[in-house]
Amino acid sequence: MILSVKDISKSYNRGKTGFYAVKPTNFTLDGGMVELCGRSGSGKTTFLSMLSGLLKPDEGSVEIDGKDIYKMQDTALSLFRCKNMGVVPQGHTGLNNYTVKENILMPALLCGNTDKEERSDELMKRLGIFELSSSFAKELSGGELRRMSVARALINEPDFVFADEPTGDLDDESTKMVLEILREYADSGKSVFVISHDSQVKTYCDDIYTMNSGEISKL
Ligand SMILES: Nc1ncnc2c1ncn2[C@@H]1O[C@H](COP(=O)(O)OP(=O)(O)OP(=O)(O)O)[C@@H](O)[C@H]1O
Ligand SMILES: [Mg+2]
């Protein structure tokens, strides 16, 4: 699948003045692993949210294989996202009162994939959280939650993975686990888009982009 972005932008107001969080941008994801870096507040998360179907751009289109995802009905887009887009959000996310395994399997359950138990076990083992399988998300450390959300993003084998600082609070060993699994995933023919400040991430990526005051450029 190819994701093609045409002239998307997003503006917000601060006080009485409007500003571009993301200036009109063209962009394509067509396999491989791509990094987006840039200063805090430069528009990275806003851009990722628009690419991943979570935030409608003010103008422009986000097309997957020629289909404008923001022209889909809400439920159709939700199901499409669930099957084809995995997101590792910035910060800590998890359903506190569900176990790690239940959290990871949730996207599979939501789109009727009932055969993902083995994959979930395999992902937990790869990410070093298998022994936490039956623990509740609320009992996990920040780094453990982050690895759980990486497994959750990969469970449905989506064509696109969007990870917002996936190694943010990880030690070197866990960082390596996460980056290796994302790299292998990209090598299997999928697209992986990673926002990061971590200098280790670059060495795993095919292309590097930077965001500067809402303007993206290739390094
Ligand atoms: N919902 C919103 N309403 C108003 N302003 C917003 C909103 N979301 C983001 N912004 C502003 O848009 C700009 C870009 O935010 P964004 O979260 O995309 O930055 P970022 O590059 O991801 O930063 P960080 O590295 O700190 O996560 C910031 O100035 C932010 O304050
Ligand atoms: Mg951000």
Coordinates of N, CA and C and ligand atoms in Angstrom, one line a residue:
M1 N 0.8 -1.2 0.0 CA 0.0 0.0 0.0 C 0.9 1.3 0.0
I2 N 0.4 2.3 -0.7 CA 1.2 3.5 -0.7 C 0.3 4.6 -0.1
L3 N 0.9 5.4 0.8 CA 0.3 6.5 1.4 C 0.8 7.8 0.8
S4 N -0.1 8.6 0.3 CA 0.3 9.8 -0.4 C -0.4 11.0 0.1
V5 N 0.4 12.0 0.5 CA -0.2 13.1 1.2 C 0.0 14.3 0.2
K6 N -1.1 15.0 0.0 CA -1.1 16.2 -0.9 C -1.5 17.4 -0.2
D7 N -0.5 18.3 -0.1 CA -0.8 19.7 0.5 C -1.6 19.7 1.8
I8 N -1.2 18.8 2.7 CA -2.0 18.9 4.0 C -1.4 20.0 4.9
S9 N -2.3 20.6 5.6 CA -1.8 21.6 6.6 C -2.7 21.6 7.8
K10 N -2.2 22.1 8.9 CA -3.1 22.3 10.1 C -2.7 23.6 10.8
S11 N -3.7 24.4 11.1 CA -3.4 25.6 11.8 C -4.1 25.6 13.2
Y12 N -3.6 26.3 14.1 CA -4.2 26.5 15.4 C -4.2 27.9 15.8
N13 N -5.0 28.3 16.8 CA -4.9 29.7 17.3 C -4.2 29.7 18.6
R14 N -3.4 30.7 18.8 CA -2.8 31.0 20.1 C -3.1 32.4 20.4
G15 N -3.9 32.6 21.5 CA -4.4 33.9 21.7 C -5.3 34.3 20.5
K16 N -5.0 35.5 20.0 CA -5.8 35.9 18.8 C -5.2 35.6 17.5
T17 N -4.0 35.1 17.5 CA -3.3 34.9 16.2 C -3.3 33.4 15.9
G18 N -3.5 33.1 14.6 CA -3.4 31.8 14.1 C -2.0 31.5 13.7
F19 N -1.6 30.2 13.7 CA -0.3 29.8 13.2 C -0.4 28.4 12.6
Y20 N 0.5 28.1 11.7 CA 0.6 26.8 11.1 C 1.3 25.9 12.0
A21 N 0.6 24.8 12.5 CA 1.4 23.8 13.2 C 2.1 22.9 12.2
V22 N 1.4 22.7 11.1 CA 2.0 22.0 9.9 C 1.7 22.8 8.7
K23 N 2.7 23.3 8.0 CA 2.5 24.1 6.7 C 2.2 23.1 5.6
P24 N 1.6 23.6 4.5 CA 1.2 22.8 3.4 C 2.3 21.8 3.0
T25 N 2.1 20.5 3.0 CA 3.1 19.5 2.9 C 2.7 18.4 1.9
N26 N 3.6 18.0 1.1 CA 3.5 16.8 0.3 C 4.4 15.7 0.8
F27 N 4.0 14.5 0.8 CA 4.8 13.4 1.5 C 4.3 12.1 1.0
T28 N 5.2 11.1 0.9 CA 4.8 9.7 0.5 C 5.4 8.7 1.4
L29 N 4.6 7.7 1.7 CA 5.2 6.5 2.4 C 5.0 5.3 1.6
D30 N 6.1 4.7 1.2 CA 5.9 3.5 0.3 C 7.0 2.5 0.7
G31 N 6.8 2.0 1.9 CA 7.8 0.9 2.4 C 9.0 1.6 3.1
G32 N 9.7 0.8 3.8 CA 10.9 1.2 4.5 C 10.6 1.9 5.8
M33 N 11.7 2.3 6.4 CA 11.6 2.9 7.8 C 12.1 4.4 7.7
V34 N 11.3 5.3 8.1 CA 11.5 6.7 7.9 C 11.5 7.4 9.3
E35 N 12.5 8.3 9.5 CA 12.5 9.0 10.8 C 12.1 10.5 10.6
L36 N 11.3 11.0 11.5 CA 11.1 12.4 11.5 C 11.6 13.0 12.9
C37 N 12.5 13.9 12.8 CA 13.0 14.5 14.0 C 12.7 16.0 13.9
G38 N 13.1 16.8 15.0 CA 12.8 18.2 15.0 C 12.5 18.6 16.4
R39 N 12.6 19.9 16.6 CA 12.5 20.5 18.0 C 11.1 20.3 18.5
S40 N 11.0 20.3 19.8 CA 9.7 20.2 20.5 C 8.8 21.4 20.0
G41 N 7.6 21.0 19.7 CA 6.6 22.0 19.2 C 6.7 22.3 17.8
S42 N 7.5 21.6 17.0 CA 7.7 21.9 15.6 C 6.6 21.3 14.7
G43 N 5.7 20.5 15.3 CA 4.6 20.0 14.5 C 4.6 18.5 14.1
K44 N 5.6 17.7 14.7 CA 5.7 16.3 14.4 C 4.5 15.5 14.7
T45 N 4.0 15.6 16.0 CA 2.9 14.8 16.4 C 1.6 15.2 15.5
T46 N 1.5 16.5 15.3 CA 0.3 16.9 14.5 C 0.4 16.3 13.1
F47 N 1.6 16.2 12.5 CA 1.8 15.6 11.2 C 1.5 14.1 11.2
L48 N 2.0 13.4 12.2 CA 1.7 12.0 12.4 C 0.2 11.7 12.6
S49 N -0.4 12.6 13.3 CA -1.9 12.4 13.6 C -2.7 12.5 12.3
M50 N -2.2 13.4 11.4 CA -2.9 13.6 10.1 C -2.7 12.4 9.2
L51 N -1.4 11.9 9.2 CA -1.1 10.8 8.3 C -1.8 9.5 8.8
S52 N -2.0 9.4 10.1 CA -2.6 8.1 10.6 C -4.1 8.1 10.8
G53 N -4.8 9.1 10.2 CA -6.2 9.1 10.2 C -6.8 9.6 11.5
L54 N -6.0 10.2 12.3 CA -6.6 10.6 13.6 C -7.0 12.1 13.7
L55 N -6.4 12.9 12.7 CA -6.7 14.3 12.8 C -6.9 14.8 11.3
K56 N -8.0 15.3 11.0 CA -8.3 15.8 9.7 C -7.6 17.0 9.4
P57 N -6.8 17.1 8.3 CA -6.1 18.3 7.9 C -7.1 19.4 7.6
D58 N -6.7 20.7 7.7 CA -7.5 21.8 7.3 C -7.7 21.8 5.8
E59 N -6.7 21.4 5.1 CA -6.7 21.4 3.6 C -5.9 20.2 3.2
G60 N -6.1 19.8 1.9 CA -5.3 18.8 1.3 C -5.9 17.4 1.6
S61 N -5.2 16.3 1.1 CA -5.7 15.0 1.2 C -4.7 14.0 1.7
V62 N -5.1 12.9 2.3 CA -4.3 11.8 2.7 C -4.9 10.6 2.0
E63 N -4.2 10.1 0.9 CA -4.7 9.0 0.2 C -3.9 7.7 0.4
I64 N -4.6 6.6 0.5 CA -4.0 5.3 0.5 C -4.4 4.5 -0.7
D65 N -3.5 4.2 -1.5 CA -3.8 3.5 -2.8 C -4.9 4.3 -3.5
G66 N -4.7 5.6 -3.5 CA -5.6 6.5 -4.3 C -6.9 6.8 -3.6
K67 N -7.1 6.3 -2.4 CA -8.4 6.5 -1.7 C -8.2 7.6 -0.6
D68 N -9.0 8.6 -0.6 CA -8.9 9.7 0.4 C -9.5 9.2 1.7
I69 N -8.6 9.0 2.7 CA -9.2 8.4 4.0 C -10.1 9.3 4.7
Y70 N -9.9 10.6 4.6 CA -10.8 11.5 5.3 C -12.2 11.7 4.6
K71 N -12.3 11.0 3.5 CA -13.7 11.0 2.8 C -14.5 9.8 3.2
M72 N -13.8 8.9 4.0 CA -14.6 7.7 4.5 C -15.5 8.1 5.6
Q73 N -16.6 7.3 5.8 CA -17.5 7.4 6.9 C -16.6 7.1 8.2
D74 N -17.1 7.6 9.3 CA -16.3 7.5 10.5 C -16.1 6.0 10.9
T75 N -17.1 5.2 10.8 CA -16.9 3.8 11.2 C -16.0 3.0 10.2
A76 N -16.2 3.4 8.9 CA -15.4 2.7 7.9 C -13.9 3.1 8.1
L77 N -13.6 4.4 8.5 CA -12.3 4.8 8.7 C -11.7 4.1 10.0
S78 N -12.5 4.0 11.0 CA -12.0 3.3 12.2 C -11.6 1.9 11.9
L79 N -12.4 1.2 11.2 CA -12.1 -0.2 10.8 C -10.9 -0.3 9.9
F80 N -10.8 0.7 9.0 CA -9.7 0.7 8.1 C -8.4 1.0 8.8
R81 N -8.4 1.9 9.8 CA -7.3 2.2 10.6 C -6.9 1.0 11.4
C82 N -7.9 0.4 12.0 CA -7.6 -0.8 12.9 C -6.9 -1.9 12.1
K83 N -7.2 -2.1 10.9 CA -6.6 -3.2 10.1 C -5.3 -2.8 9.5
N84 N -5.2 -1.5 9.1 CA -4.0 -1.1 8.2 C -3.1 -0.1 8.9
M85 N -3.4 0.4 10.0 CA -2.5 1.4 10.6 C -2.3 1.1 12.1
G86 N -1.0 0.9 12.5 CA -0.7 0.7 13.9 C -0.1 2.0 14.4
V87 N -0.6 2.4 15.6 CA 0.0 3.7 16.1 C 0.6 3.5 17.5
V88 N 1.8 3.9 17.7 CA 2.4 4.0 19.0 C 2.3 5.5 19.4
P89 N 1.3 5.8 20.3 CA 1.2 7.3 20.6 C 2.3 7.8 21.5
Q90 N 2.4 9.1 21.5 CA 3.4 9.8 22.4 C 2.8 9.7 23.8
G91 N 3.7 9.5 24.8 CA 3.2 9.4 26.1 C 2.7 8.0 26.4
H92 N 2.1 7.9 27.6 CA 1.7 6.5 28.0 C 0.2 6.3 27.7
T93 N 0.0 5.2 27.0 CA -1.4 4.9 26.7 C -1.6 3.4 27.0
G94 N -2.7 3.1 27.5 CA -3.0 1.7 27.8 C -4.3 1.6 28.5
L95 N -5.0 0.6 28.4 CA -6.3 0.4 29.2 C -5.9 -0.1 30.5
N96 N -5.9 0.7 31.6 CA -5.4 0.4 32.9 C -5.9 -0.9 33.5
N97 N -7.2 -1.2 33.3 CA -7.8 -2.3 34.0 C -7.8 -3.6 33.1
Y98 N -7.1 -3.6 32.1 CA -6.9 -4.8 31.2 C -5.5 -5.2 31.4
T99 N -5.3 -6.5 31.1 CA -3.9 -7.1 31.2 C -3.1 -6.7 30.0
V100 N -1.8 -6.9 30.1 CA -0.9 -6.6 29.0 C -1.4 -7.3 27.7
K101 N -1.7 -8.6 27.9 CA -2.1 -9.4 26.7 C -3.4 -8.9 26.2
E102 N -4.4 -8.5 27.0 CA -5.6 -8.0 26.5 C -5.5 -6.7 25.8
N103 N -4.6 -5.8 26.3 CA -4.3 -4.6 25.7 C -3.7 -4.8 24.3
I104 N -2.8 -5.7 24.2 CA -2.2 -6.0 22.9 C -3.2 -6.6 21.9
L105 N -4.0 -7.5 22.4 CA -5.0 -8.1 21.5 C -6.2 -7.3 21.2
M106 N -6.4 -6.1 21.9 CA -7.6 -5.3 21.7 C -7.8 -4.9 20.2
P107 N -6.8 -4.4 19.5 CA -7.0 -4.0 18.1 C -7.5 -5.3 17.2
A108 N -7.0 -6.4 17.6 CA -7.3 -7.7 16.9 C -8.8 -8.0 17.1
L109 N -9.2 -7.9 18.4 CA -10.6 -8.1 18.8 C -11.5 -7.2 18.1
L110 N -11.1 -5.9 18.0 CA -12.0 -4.9 17.4 C -12.2 -5.0 16.0
C111 N -11.3 -5.7 15.3 CA -11.6 -5.9 13.8 C -11.8 -7.4 13.5
G112 N -12.1 -8.2 14.5 CA -12.5 -9.6 14.3 C -11.4 -10.5 13.9
N113 N -10.1 -10.2 14.3 CA -9.0 -11.1 14.1 C -8.9 -12.0 15.4
T114 N -9.4 -13.2 15.3 CA -9.5 -14.0 16.5 C -8.3 -15.0 16.6
D115 N -7.4 -14.9 15.7 CA -6.3 -15.9 15.7 C -4.9 -15.3 16.0
K116 N -4.9 -14.2 16.8 CA -3.6 -13.5 17.0 C -2.9 -13.8 18.4
E117 N -3.4 -14.8 19.1 CA -2.8 -15.1 20.4 C -1.4 -15.5 20.3
E118 N -1.1 -16.3 19.3 CA 0.3 -16.8 19.1 C 1.2 -15.6 18.8
R119 N 0.7 -14.7 17.9 CA 1.5 -13.5 17.5 C 1.7 -12.6 18.7
S120 N 0.7 -12.5 19.5 CA 0.8 -11.6 20.7 C 1.9 -12.2 21.6
D121 N 1.9 -13.5 21.8 CA 3.0 -14.1 22.7 C 4.3 -13.9 22.1
E122 N 4.4 -14.0 20.8 CA 5.7 -13.9 20.1 C 6.2 -12.4 20.2
L123 N 5.3 -11.5 20.0 CA 5.7 -10.0 20.2 C 6.1 -9.7 21.6
M124 N 5.4 -10.2 22.6 CA 5.8 -10.0 24.0 C 7.1 -10.5 24.3
K125 N 7.4 -11.7 23.7 CA 8.7 -12.3 24.0 C 9.8 -11.5 23.3
R126 N 9.6 -11.0 22.1 CA 10.6 -10.2 21.4 C 10.8 -8.9 22.1
L127 N 9.8 -8.4 22.7 CA 9.9 -7.1 23.4 C 10.3 -7.2 24.9
G128 N 10.5 -8.4 25.3 CA 10.9 -8.6 26.7 C 9.8 -8.4 27.7
I129 N 8.5 -8.6 27.4 CA 7.5 -8.3 28.4 C 6.6 -9.5 28.5
F130 N 7.0 -10.7 28.1 CA 6.2 -11.9 28.1 C 5.8 -12.2 29.5
E131 N 6.7 -12.1 30.5 CA 6.4 -12.4 31.9 C 5.3 -11.5 32.5
L132 N 5.1 -10.4 31.8 CA 4.1 -9.4 32.3 C 2.7 -9.6 31.7
S133 N 2.6 -10.6 30.8 CA 1.4 -10.9 30.1 C 0.1 -10.8 30.9
S134 N 0.1 -11.3 32.1 CA -1.2 -11.2 32.9 C -1.2 -10.1 33.9
S135 N -0.2 -9.2 33.9 CA -0.2 -8.0 34.7 C -1.1 -7.0 34.1
F136 N -1.7 -6.1 35.0 CA -2.6 -5.1 34.5 C -1.7 -3.9 34.0
A137 N -2.2 -3.2 33.0 CA -1.4 -2.1 32.4 C -1.1 -1.1 33.5
K138 N -2.0 -0.9 34.5 CA -1.7 0.1 35.5 C -0.5 -0.3 36.4
E139 N -0.1 -1.5 36.4 CA 1.0 -2.0 37.2 C 2.4 -1.9 36.5
L140 N 2.4 -1.4 35.3 CA 3.6 -1.4 34.5 C 4.4 -0.1 34.6
S141 N 5.7 -0.2 34.4 CA 6.6 1.0 34.3 C 6.4 1.7 33.0
G142 N 6.9 2.9 32.9 CA 6.8 3.7 31.6 C 7.4 2.9 30.4
G143 N 8.5 2.3 30.6 CA 9.2 1.6 29.5 C 8.5 0.4 29.1
E144 N 7.9 -0.3 30.1 CA 7.1 -1.5 29.9 C 5.8 -1.2 29.1
L145 N 5.2 -0.1 29.5 CA 4.0 0.4 28.8 C 4.3 0.7 27.3
R146 N 5.5 1.3 27.1 CA 5.9 1.7 25.8 C 6.1 0.5 24.9
R147 N 6.7 -0.6 25.5 CA 6.9 -1.8 24.7 C 5.6 -2.5 24.4
M148 N 4.6 -2.4 25.4 CA 3.3 -2.9 25.2 C 2.6 -2.2 24.0
S149 N 2.8 -0.9 23.9 CA 2.1 -0.2 22.8 C 2.7 -0.5 21.5
V150 N 4.0 -0.9 21.5 CA 4.7 -1.3 20.2 C 4.0 -2.6 19.8
A151 N 3.9 -3.5 20.7 CA 3.3 -4.8 20.4 C 1.8 -4.6 19.9
R152 N 1.1 -3.7 20.6 CA -0.3 -3.5 20.2 C -0.4 -2.9 18.8
A153 N 0.6 -2.0 18.4 CA 0.6 -1.4 17.1 C 0.9 -2.5 16.0
L154 N 1.6 -3.6 16.3 CA 2.0 -4.5 15.3 C 1.1 -5.7 15.2
I155 N 0.2 -5.9 16.2 CA -0.6 -7.1 16.3 C -1.4 -7.5 15.0
N156 N -2.0 -6.5 14.4 CA -2.8 -6.8 13.2 C -2.0 -6.8 11.9
E157 N -0.7 -6.7 12.0 CA 0.2 -6.7 10.8 C -0.2 -5.6 9.8
P158 N -0.4 -4.4 10.3 CA -0.8 -3.3 9.5 C 0.2 -2.9 8.4
D159 N -0.2 -2.3 7.4 CA 0.7 -1.9 6.3 C 1.5 -0.7 6.8
F160 N 1.0 0.1 7.7 CA 1.7 1.3 8.1 C 1.8 1.3 9.7
V161 N 3.0 1.6 10.2 CA 3.1 1.8 11.6 C 3.6 3.2 11.8
F162 N 3.0 3.9 12.7 CA 3.4 5.3 13.1 C 3.7 5.3 14.6
A163 N 5.0 5.6 14.8 CA 5.5 5.5 16.2 C 6.0 6.8 16.7
D164 N 5.4 7.4 17.7 CA 5.7 8.7 18.2 C 6.6 8.6 19.4
E165 N 7.9 8.8 19.2 CA 9.0 8.6 20.2 C 8.8 7.2 20.9
P166 N 8.9 6.1 20.1 CA 8.7 4.8 20.7 C 9.8 4.3 21.7
T167 N 11.0 5.0 21.6 CA 12.1 4.7 22.6 C 12.3 5.7 23.6
G168 N 11.3 6.6 23.8 CA 11.4 7.7 24.7 C 11.9 7.4 26.1
D169 N 11.3 6.4 26.7 CA 11.8 6.1 28.1 C 12.4 4.7 28.2
L170 N 13.1 4.3 27.2 CA 13.7 3.0 27.3 C 15.2 3.0 27.5
D171 N 15.7 2.0 28.2 CA 17.2 1.8 28.3 C 17.7 1.3 27.0
D172 N 19.1 1.2 26.9 CA 19.7 0.8 25.6 C 19.2 -0.5 25.1
E173 N 19.1 -1.5 26.0 CA 18.8 -2.8 25.6 C 17.3 -2.9 25.0
S174 N 16.4 -2.2 25.7 CA 15.0 -2.2 25.2 C 14.9 -1.3 24.0
T175 N 15.7 -0.3 23.9 CA 15.7 0.6 22.7 C 16.1 -0.3 21.5
K176 N 17.1 -1.1 21.7 CA 17.5 -2.0 20.6 C 16.4 -3.0 20.2
M177 N 15.8 -3.6 21.2 CA 14.7 -4.5 20.9 C 13.6 -3.9 20.0
V178 N 13.2 -2.6 20.4 CA 12.1 -1.9 19.7 C 12.6 -1.6 18.3
L179 N 13.8 -1.0 18.2 CA 14.3 -0.6 16.8 C 14.5 -1.8 15.9
E180 N 14.9 -2.9 16.5 CA 15.2 -4.1 15.7 C 13.8 -4.7 15.1
I181 N 12.8 -4.7 16.0 CA 11.5 -5.2 15.6 C 10.9 -4.3 14.5
L182 N 11.1 -3.0 14.7 CA 10.5 -2.1 13.7 C 11.3 -2.2 12.4
R183 N 12.6 -2.3 12.4 CA 13.4 -2.5 11.2 C 13.0 -3.7 10.5
E184 N 12.9 -4.9 11.2 CA 12.5 -6.1 10.6 C 11.1 -6.0 9.9
Y185 N 10.2 -5.2 10.6 CA 8.9 -5.1 10.1 C 8.9 -4.3 8.8
A186 N 9.8 -3.3 8.7 CA 9.9 -2.5 7.5 C 10.5 -3.4 6.4
D187 N 11.4 -4.3 6.8 CA 12.1 -5.2 5.8 C 11.1 -6.2 5.3
S188 N 10.0 -6.4 6.0 CA 9.0 -7.4 5.5 C 8.0 -6.7 4.5
G189 N 8.3 -5.5 4.1 CA 7.6 -4.8 3.0 C 6.6 -3.8 3.5
K190 N 6.6 -3.5 4.8 CA 5.7 -2.5 5.4 C 6.4 -1.1 5.5
S191 N 5.5 -0.1 5.9 CA 6.1 1.2 6.1 C 6.1 1.5 7.6
V192 N 7.2 2.0 8.0 CA 7.4 2.4 9.4 C 7.8 3.9 9.5
F193 N 7.0 4.7 10.2 CA 7.3 6.1 10.3 C 7.5 6.4 11.8
V194 N 8.7 6.8 12.1 CA 9.1 7.0 13.5 C 9.5 8.5 13.8
I195 N 8.9 9.0 14.9 CA 9.3 10.3 15.4 C 10.3 10.1 16.5
S196 N 11.4 10.8 16.4 CA 12.4 10.5 17.5 C 13.4 11.6 17.6
H197 N 13.9 11.7 18.9 CA 15.1 12.6 19.1 C 16.3 11.8 19.4
D198 N 16.1 10.4 19.4 CA 17.1 9.5 19.8 C 18.1 9.3 18.7
S199 N 19.4 9.6 19.0 CA 20.4 9.5 17.9 C 20.6 8.1 17.3
Q200 N 20.2 7.1 18.2 CA 20.3 5.7 17.7 C 19.4 5.3 16.6
V201 N 18.2 6.0 16.5 CA 17.2 5.7 15.6 C 17.6 5.9 14.1
K202 N 18.4 6.9 13.9 CA 18.9 7.2 12.5 C 19.5 6.0 11.8
T203 N 20.3 5.3 12.6 CA 21.1 4.2 12.0 C 20.2 3.1 11.5
Y204 N 19.0 3.1 11.9 CA 18.0 2.0 11.5 C 17.2 2.5 10.3
C205 N 17.2 3.8 10.0 CA 16.3 4.3 9.0 C 16.8 4.5 7.6
D206 N 15.9 4.4 6.6 CA 16.3 4.5 5.2 C 16.3 6.0 4.9
D207 N 15.3 6.8 5.4 CA 15.3 8.2 5.1 C 15.0 9.0 6.4
I208 N 15.6 10.2 6.5 CA 15.4 11.0 7.6 C 14.9 12.4 7.2
Y209 N 13.8 12.8 7.9 CA 13.2 14.1 7.6 C 13.3 14.9 8.9
T210 N 13.3 16.3 8.8 CA 13.2 17.1 10.0 C 12.1 18.0 9.8
M211 N 11.5 18.4 10.9 CA 10.4 19.3 10.9 C 10.9 20.6 11.6
N212 N 10.7 21.7 11.0 CA 11.1 23.0 11.5 C 10.0 24.0 11.4
S213 N 9.4 24.4 12.5 CA 8.2 25.3 12.5 C 7.2 24.9 11.5
G214 N 6.8 23.6 11.5 CA 5.7 23.2 10.6 C 6.2 22.9 9.2
E215 N 7.5 23.0 8.9 CA 7.9 22.7 7.6 C 8.9 21.5 7.5
I216 N 8.5 20.6 6.7 CA 9.3 19.3 6.7 C 10.3 19.4 5.6
S217 N 11.5 18.9 5.8 CA 12.5 18.7 4.8 C 13.3 17.5 5.0
K218 N 13.8 17.0 3.8 CA 14.6 15.7 3.9 C 16.0 16.0 4.2
L219 N 16.6 15.2 5.0 CA 18.0 15.4 5.4 C 18.9 14.7 4.3
Ligands
LIG1 N1 -5.0 21.0 19.8 C1 -4.2 22.0 19.7 N2 -4.6 23.3 19.9 C2 -3.7 24.3 19.8 N3 -2.4 24.2 19.6 C3 -1.9 23.0 19.4 C4 -2.8 21.8 19.5 N4 -2.0 20.7 19.3 C5 -0.8 21.1 19.1 N5 -0.7 22.5 19.1 C6 0.5 23.3 19.0 O1 1.0 23.0 17.7 C7 2.4 23.0 17.7 C8 2.9 21.6 17.2 O2 2.6 20.6 18.2 P1 3.0 19.1 18.1 O3 2.4 18.4 19.2 O4 2.8 18.7 16.7 O5 4.6 19.3 18.3 P2 5.8 18.2 18.4 O6 6.8 18.5 17.3 O7 5.2 16.8 18.4 O8 6.4 18.5 19.8 P3 7.1 17.4 20.9 O9 8.4 17.0 20.4 O10 7.2 18.3 22.1 O11 6.1 16.3 21.1 C9 2.8 23.3 19.1 O12 3.1 24.7 19.1 C10 1.6 23.1 19.9 O13 1.5 23.9 21.1
MG2 MG 5.1 15.3 19.7

